PDB file of N, CA, C and O in Angstrom:
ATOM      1  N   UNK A   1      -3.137  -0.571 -26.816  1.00 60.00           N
ATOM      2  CA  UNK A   1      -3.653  -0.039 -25.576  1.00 60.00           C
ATOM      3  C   UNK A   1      -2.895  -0.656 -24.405  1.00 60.00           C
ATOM      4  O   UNK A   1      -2.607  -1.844 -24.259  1.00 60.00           O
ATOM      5  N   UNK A   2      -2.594   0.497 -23.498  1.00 71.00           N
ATOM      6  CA  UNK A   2      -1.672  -0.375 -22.541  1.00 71.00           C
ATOM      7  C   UNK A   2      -3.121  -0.915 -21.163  1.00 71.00           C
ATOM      8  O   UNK A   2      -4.281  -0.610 -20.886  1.00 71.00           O
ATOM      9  N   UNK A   3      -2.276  -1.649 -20.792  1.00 77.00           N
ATOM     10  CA  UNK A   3      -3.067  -2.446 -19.318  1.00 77.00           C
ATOM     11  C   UNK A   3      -1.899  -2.604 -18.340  1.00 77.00           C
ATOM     12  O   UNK A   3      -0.686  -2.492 -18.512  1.00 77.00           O
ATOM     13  N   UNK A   4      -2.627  -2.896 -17.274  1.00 82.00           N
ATOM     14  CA  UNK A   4      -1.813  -2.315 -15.907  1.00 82.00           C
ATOM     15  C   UNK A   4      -1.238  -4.512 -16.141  1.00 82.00           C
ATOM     16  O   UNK A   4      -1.781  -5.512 -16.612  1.00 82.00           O
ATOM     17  N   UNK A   5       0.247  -4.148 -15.385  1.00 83.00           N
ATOM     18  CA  UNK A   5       1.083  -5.183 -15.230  1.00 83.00           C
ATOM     19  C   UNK A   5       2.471  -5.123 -13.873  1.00 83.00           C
ATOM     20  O   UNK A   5       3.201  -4.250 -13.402  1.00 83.00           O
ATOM     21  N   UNK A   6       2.280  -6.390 -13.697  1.00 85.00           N
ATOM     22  CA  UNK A   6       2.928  -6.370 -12.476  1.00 85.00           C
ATOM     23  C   UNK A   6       4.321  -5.963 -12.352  1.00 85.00           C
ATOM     24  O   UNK A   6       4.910  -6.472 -13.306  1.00 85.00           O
ATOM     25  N   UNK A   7       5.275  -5.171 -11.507  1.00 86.00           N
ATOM     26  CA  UNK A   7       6.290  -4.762 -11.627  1.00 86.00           C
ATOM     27  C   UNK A   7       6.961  -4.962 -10.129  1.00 86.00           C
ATOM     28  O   UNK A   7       6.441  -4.815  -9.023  1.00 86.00           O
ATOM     29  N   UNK A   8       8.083  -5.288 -10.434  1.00 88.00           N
ATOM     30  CA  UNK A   8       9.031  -5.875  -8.856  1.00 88.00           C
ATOM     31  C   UNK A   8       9.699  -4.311  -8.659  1.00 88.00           C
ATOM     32  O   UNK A   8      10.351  -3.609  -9.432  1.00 88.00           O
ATOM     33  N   UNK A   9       9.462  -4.207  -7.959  1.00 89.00           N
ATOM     34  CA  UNK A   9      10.716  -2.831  -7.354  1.00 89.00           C
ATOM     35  C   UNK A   9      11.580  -3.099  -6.856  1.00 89.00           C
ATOM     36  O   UNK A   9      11.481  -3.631  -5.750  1.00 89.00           O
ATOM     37  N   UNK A  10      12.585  -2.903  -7.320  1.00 89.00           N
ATOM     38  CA  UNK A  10      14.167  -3.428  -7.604  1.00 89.00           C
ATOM     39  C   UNK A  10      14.814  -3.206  -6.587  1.00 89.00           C
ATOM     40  O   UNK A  10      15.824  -3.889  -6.420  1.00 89.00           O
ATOM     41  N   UNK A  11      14.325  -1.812  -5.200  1.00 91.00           N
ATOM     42  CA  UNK A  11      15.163  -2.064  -3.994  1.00 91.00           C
ATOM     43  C   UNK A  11      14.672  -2.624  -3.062  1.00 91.00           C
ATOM     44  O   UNK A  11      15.439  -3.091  -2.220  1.00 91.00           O
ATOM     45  N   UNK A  12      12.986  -2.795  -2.860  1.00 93.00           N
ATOM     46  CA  UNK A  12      12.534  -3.041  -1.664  1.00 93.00           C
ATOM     47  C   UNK A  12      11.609  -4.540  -2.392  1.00 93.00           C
ATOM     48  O   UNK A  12      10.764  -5.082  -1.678  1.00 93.00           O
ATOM     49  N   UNK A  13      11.921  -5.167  -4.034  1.00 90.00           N
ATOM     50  CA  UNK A  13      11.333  -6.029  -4.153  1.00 90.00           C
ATOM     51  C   UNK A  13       9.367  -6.266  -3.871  1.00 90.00           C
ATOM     52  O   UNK A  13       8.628  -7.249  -3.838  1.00 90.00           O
ATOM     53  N   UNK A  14       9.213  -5.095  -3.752  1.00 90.00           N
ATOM     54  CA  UNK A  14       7.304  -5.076  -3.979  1.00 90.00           C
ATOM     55  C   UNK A  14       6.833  -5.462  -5.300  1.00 90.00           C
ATOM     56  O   UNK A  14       7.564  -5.381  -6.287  1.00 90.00           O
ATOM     57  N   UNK A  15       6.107  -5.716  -5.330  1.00 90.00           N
ATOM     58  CA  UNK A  15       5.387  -6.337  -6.640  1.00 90.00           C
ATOM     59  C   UNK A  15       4.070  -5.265  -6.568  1.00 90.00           C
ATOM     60  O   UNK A  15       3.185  -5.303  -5.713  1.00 90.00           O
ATOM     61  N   UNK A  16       4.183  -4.193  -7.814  1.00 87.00           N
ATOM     62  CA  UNK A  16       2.655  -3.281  -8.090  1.00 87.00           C
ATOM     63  C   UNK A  16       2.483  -3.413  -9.249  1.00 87.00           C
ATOM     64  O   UNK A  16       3.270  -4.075  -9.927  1.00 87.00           O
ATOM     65  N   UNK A  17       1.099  -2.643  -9.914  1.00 88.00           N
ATOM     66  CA  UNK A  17       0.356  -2.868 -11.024  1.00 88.00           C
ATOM     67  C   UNK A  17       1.142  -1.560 -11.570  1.00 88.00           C
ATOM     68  O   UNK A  17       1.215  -0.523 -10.910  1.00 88.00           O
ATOM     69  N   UNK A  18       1.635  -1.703 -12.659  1.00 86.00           N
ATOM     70  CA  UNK A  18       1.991  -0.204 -13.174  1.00 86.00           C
ATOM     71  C   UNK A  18       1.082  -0.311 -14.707  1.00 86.00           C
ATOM     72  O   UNK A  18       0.411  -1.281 -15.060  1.00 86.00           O
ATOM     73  N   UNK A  19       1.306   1.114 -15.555  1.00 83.00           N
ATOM     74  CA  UNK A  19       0.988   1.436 -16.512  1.00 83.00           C
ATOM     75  C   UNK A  19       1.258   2.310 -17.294  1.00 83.00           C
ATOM     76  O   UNK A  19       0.728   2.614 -18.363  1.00 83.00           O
ATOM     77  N   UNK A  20       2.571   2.967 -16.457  1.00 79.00           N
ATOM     78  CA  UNK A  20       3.939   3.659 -16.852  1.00 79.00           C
ATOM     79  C   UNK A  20       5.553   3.634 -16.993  1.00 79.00           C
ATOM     80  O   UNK A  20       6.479   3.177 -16.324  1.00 79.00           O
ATOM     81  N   UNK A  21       5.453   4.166 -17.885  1.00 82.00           N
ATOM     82  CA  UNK A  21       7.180   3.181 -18.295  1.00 82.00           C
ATOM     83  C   UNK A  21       8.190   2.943 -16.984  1.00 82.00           C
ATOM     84  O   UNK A  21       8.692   1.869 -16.651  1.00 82.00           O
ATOM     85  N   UNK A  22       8.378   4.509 -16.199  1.00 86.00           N
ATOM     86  CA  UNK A  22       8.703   5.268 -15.095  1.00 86.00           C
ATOM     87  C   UNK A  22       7.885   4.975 -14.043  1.00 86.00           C
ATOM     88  O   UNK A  22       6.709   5.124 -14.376  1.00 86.00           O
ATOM     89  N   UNK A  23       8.024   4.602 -12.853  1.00 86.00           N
ATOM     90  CA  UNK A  23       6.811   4.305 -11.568  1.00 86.00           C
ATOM     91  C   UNK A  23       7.768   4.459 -10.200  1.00 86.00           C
ATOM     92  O   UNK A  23       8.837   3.861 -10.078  1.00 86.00           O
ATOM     93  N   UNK A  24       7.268   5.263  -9.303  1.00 91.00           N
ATOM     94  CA  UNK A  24       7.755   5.085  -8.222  1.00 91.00           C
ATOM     95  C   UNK A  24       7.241   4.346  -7.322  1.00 91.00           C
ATOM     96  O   UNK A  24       6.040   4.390  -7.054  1.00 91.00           O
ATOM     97  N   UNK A  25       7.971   3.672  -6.814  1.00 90.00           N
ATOM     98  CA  UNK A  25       7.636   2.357  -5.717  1.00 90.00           C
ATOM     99  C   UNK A  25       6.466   3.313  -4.456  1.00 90.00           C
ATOM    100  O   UNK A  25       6.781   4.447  -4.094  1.00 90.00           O
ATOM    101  N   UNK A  26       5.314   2.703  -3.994  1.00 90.00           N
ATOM    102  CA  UNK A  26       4.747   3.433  -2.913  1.00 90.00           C
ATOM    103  C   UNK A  26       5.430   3.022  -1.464  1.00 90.00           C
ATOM    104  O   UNK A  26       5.585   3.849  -0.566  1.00 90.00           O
ATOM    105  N   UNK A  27       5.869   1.444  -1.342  1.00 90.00           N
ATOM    106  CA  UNK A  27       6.500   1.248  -0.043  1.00 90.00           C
ATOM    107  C   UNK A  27       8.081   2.218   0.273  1.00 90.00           C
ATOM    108  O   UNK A  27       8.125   2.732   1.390  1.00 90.00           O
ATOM    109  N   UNK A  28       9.337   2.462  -0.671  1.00 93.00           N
ATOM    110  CA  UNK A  28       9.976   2.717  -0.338  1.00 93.00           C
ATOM    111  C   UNK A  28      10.218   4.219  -1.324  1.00 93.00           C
ATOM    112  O   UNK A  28      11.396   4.524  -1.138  1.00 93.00           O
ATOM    113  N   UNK A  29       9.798   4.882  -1.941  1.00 89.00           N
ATOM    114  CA  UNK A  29       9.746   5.462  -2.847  1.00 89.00           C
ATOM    115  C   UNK A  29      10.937   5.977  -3.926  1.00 89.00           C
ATOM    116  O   UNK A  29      11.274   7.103  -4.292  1.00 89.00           O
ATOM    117  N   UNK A  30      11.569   4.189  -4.372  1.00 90.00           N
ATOM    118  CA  UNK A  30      12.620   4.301  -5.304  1.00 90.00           C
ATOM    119  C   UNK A  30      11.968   4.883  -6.746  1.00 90.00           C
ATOM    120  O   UNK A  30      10.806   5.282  -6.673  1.00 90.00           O
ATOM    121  N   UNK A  31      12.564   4.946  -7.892  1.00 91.00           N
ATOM    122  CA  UNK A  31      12.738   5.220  -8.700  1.00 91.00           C
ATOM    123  C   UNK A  31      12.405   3.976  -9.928  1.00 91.00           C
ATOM    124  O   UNK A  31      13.149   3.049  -9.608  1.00 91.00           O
ATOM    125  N   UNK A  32      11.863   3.690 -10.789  1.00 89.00           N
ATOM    126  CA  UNK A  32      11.814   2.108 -11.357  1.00 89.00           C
ATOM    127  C   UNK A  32      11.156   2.374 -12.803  1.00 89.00           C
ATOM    128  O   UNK A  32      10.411   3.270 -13.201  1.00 89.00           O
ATOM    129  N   UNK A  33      11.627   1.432 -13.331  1.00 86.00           N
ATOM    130  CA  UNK A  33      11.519   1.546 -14.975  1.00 86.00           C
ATOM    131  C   UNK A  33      11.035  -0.044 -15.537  1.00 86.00           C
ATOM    132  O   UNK A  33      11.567  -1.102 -15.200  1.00 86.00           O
ATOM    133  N   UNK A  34       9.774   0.138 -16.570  1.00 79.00           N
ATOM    134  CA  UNK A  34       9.476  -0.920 -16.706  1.00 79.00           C
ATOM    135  C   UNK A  34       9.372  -1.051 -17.891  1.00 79.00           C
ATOM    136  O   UNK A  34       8.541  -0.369 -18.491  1.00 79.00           O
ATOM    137  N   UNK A  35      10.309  -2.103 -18.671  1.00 78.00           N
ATOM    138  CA  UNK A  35      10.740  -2.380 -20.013  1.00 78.00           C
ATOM    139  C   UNK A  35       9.746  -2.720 -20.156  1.00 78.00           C
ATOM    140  O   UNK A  35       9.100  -1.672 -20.145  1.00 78.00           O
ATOM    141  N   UNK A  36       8.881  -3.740 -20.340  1.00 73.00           N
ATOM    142  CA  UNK A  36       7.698  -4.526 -20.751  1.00 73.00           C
ATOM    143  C   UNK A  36       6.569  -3.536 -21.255  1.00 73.00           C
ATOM    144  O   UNK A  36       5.725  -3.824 -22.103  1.00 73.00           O
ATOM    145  N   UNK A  37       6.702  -2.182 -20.522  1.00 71.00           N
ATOM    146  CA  UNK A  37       5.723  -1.371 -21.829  1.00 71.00           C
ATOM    147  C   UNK A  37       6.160  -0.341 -22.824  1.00 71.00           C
ATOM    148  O   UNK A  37       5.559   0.350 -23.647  1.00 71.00           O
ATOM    149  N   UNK A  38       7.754  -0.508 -22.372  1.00 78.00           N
ATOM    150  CA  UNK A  38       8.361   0.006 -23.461  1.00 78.00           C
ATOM    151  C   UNK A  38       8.497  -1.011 -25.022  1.00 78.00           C
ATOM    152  O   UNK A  38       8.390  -0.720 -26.213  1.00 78.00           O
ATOM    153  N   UNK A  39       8.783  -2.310 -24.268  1.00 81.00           N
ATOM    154  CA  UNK A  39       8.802  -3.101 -25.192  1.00 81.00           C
ATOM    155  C   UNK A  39       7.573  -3.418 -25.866  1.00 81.00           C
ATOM    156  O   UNK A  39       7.703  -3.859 -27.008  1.00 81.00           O
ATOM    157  N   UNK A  40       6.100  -3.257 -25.291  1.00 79.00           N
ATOM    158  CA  UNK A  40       5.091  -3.272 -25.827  1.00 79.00           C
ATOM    159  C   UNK A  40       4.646  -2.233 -27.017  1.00 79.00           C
ATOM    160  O   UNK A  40       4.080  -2.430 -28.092  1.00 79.00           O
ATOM    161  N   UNK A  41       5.141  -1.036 -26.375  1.00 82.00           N
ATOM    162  CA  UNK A  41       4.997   0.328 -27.777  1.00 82.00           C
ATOM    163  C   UNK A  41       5.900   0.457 -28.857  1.00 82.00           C
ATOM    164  O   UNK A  41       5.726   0.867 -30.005  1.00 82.00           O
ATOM    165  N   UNK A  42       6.893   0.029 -28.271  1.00 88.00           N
ATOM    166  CA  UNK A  42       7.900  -0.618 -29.709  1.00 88.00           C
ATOM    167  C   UNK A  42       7.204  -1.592 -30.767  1.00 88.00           C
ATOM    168  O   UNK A  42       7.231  -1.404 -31.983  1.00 88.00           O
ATOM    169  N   UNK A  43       6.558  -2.693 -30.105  1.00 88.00           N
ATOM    170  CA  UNK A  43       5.918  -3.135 -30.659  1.00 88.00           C
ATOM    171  C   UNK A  43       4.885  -2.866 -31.077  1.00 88.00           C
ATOM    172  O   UNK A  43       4.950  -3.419 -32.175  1.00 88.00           O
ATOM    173  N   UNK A  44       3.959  -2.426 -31.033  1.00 89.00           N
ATOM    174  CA  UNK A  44       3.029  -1.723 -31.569  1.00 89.00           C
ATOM    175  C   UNK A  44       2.758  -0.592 -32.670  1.00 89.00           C
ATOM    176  O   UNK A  44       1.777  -0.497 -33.408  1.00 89.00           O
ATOM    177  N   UNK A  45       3.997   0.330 -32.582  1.00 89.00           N
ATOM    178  CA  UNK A  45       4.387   1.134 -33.192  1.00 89.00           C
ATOM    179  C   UNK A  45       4.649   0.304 -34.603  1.00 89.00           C
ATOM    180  O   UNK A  45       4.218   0.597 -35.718  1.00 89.00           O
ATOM    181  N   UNK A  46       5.581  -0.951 -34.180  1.00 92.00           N
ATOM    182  CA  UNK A  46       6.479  -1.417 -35.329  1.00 92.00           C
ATOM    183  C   UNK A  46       4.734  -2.130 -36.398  1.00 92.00           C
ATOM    184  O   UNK A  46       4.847  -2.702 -37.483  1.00 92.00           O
ATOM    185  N   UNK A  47       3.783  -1.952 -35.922  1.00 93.00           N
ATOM    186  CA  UNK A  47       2.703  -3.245 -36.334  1.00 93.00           C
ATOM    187  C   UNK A  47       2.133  -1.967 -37.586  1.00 93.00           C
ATOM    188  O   UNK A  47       2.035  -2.033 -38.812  1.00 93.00           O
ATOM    189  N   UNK A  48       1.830  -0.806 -36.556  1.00 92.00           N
ATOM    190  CA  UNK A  48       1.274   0.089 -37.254  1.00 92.00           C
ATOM    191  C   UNK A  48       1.952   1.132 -38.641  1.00 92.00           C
ATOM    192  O   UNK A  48       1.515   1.625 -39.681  1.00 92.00           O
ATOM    193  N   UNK A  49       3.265   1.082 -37.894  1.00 92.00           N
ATOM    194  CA  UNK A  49       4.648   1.239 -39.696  1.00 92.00           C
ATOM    195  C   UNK A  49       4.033  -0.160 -40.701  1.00 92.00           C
ATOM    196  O   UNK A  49       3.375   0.156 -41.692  1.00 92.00           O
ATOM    197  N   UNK A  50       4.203  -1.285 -40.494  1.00 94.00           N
ATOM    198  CA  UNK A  50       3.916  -2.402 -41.197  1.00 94.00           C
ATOM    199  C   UNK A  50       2.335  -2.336 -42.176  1.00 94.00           C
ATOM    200  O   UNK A  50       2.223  -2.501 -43.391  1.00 94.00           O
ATOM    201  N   UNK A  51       1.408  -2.088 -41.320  1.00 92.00           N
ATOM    202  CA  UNK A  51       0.099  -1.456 -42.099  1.00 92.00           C
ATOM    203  C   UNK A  51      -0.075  -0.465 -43.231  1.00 92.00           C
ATOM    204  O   UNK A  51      -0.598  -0.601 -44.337  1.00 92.00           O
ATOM    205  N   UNK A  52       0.593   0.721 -42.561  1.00 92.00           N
ATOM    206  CA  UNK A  52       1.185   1.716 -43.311  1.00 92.00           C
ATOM    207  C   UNK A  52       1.826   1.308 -44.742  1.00 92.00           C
ATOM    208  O   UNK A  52       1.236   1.456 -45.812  1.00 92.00           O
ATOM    209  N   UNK A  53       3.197   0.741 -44.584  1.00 92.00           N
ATOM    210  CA  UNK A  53       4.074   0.518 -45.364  1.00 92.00           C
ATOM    211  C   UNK A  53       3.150  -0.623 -46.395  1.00 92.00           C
ATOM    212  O   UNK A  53       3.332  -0.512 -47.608  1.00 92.00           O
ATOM    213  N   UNK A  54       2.611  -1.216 -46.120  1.00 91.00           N
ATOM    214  CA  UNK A  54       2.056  -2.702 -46.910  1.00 91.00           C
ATOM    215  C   UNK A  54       0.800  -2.137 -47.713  1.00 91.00           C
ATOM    216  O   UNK A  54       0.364  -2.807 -48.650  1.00 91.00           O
ATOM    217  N   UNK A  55       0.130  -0.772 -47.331  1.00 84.00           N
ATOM    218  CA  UNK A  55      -0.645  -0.131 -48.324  1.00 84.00           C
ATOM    219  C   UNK A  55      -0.117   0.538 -49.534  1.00 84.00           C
ATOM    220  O   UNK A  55      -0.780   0.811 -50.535  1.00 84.00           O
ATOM    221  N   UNK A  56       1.358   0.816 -49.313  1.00 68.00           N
ATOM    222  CA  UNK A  56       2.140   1.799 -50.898  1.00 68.00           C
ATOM    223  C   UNK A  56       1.858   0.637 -51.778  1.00 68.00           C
ATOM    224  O   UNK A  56       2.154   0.680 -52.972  1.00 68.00           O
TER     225      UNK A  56
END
């Protein structure tokens, strides 16, 4: 389950709560990408193959 986490916006440096991979900044309205819940569903994904796989 994802939860909201803090994210720097890379041109104007704001710090917001996101909960999407993709987020547009509200102060300057760049464009911004946040590994940390990509890297979280990777992980997660990889837990739930492992469950899977460890029942054959």
């Amino acid at each position: 389950m994802r939860t909201l986490k803090p994210s720097t916006c890379k041109k104007c440096k704001q710090v917001c709560q996101t909960i999407t991979e993709v987020w547009v900044c509200p102060k300057c309205g760049a464009k911004n990408v946040s590994y940390t819940h990509i890297a979280n569903d990777v992980t997660a994904g990889l837990k739930i193959l492992t469950k899977i796989l460890a029942k054959k």
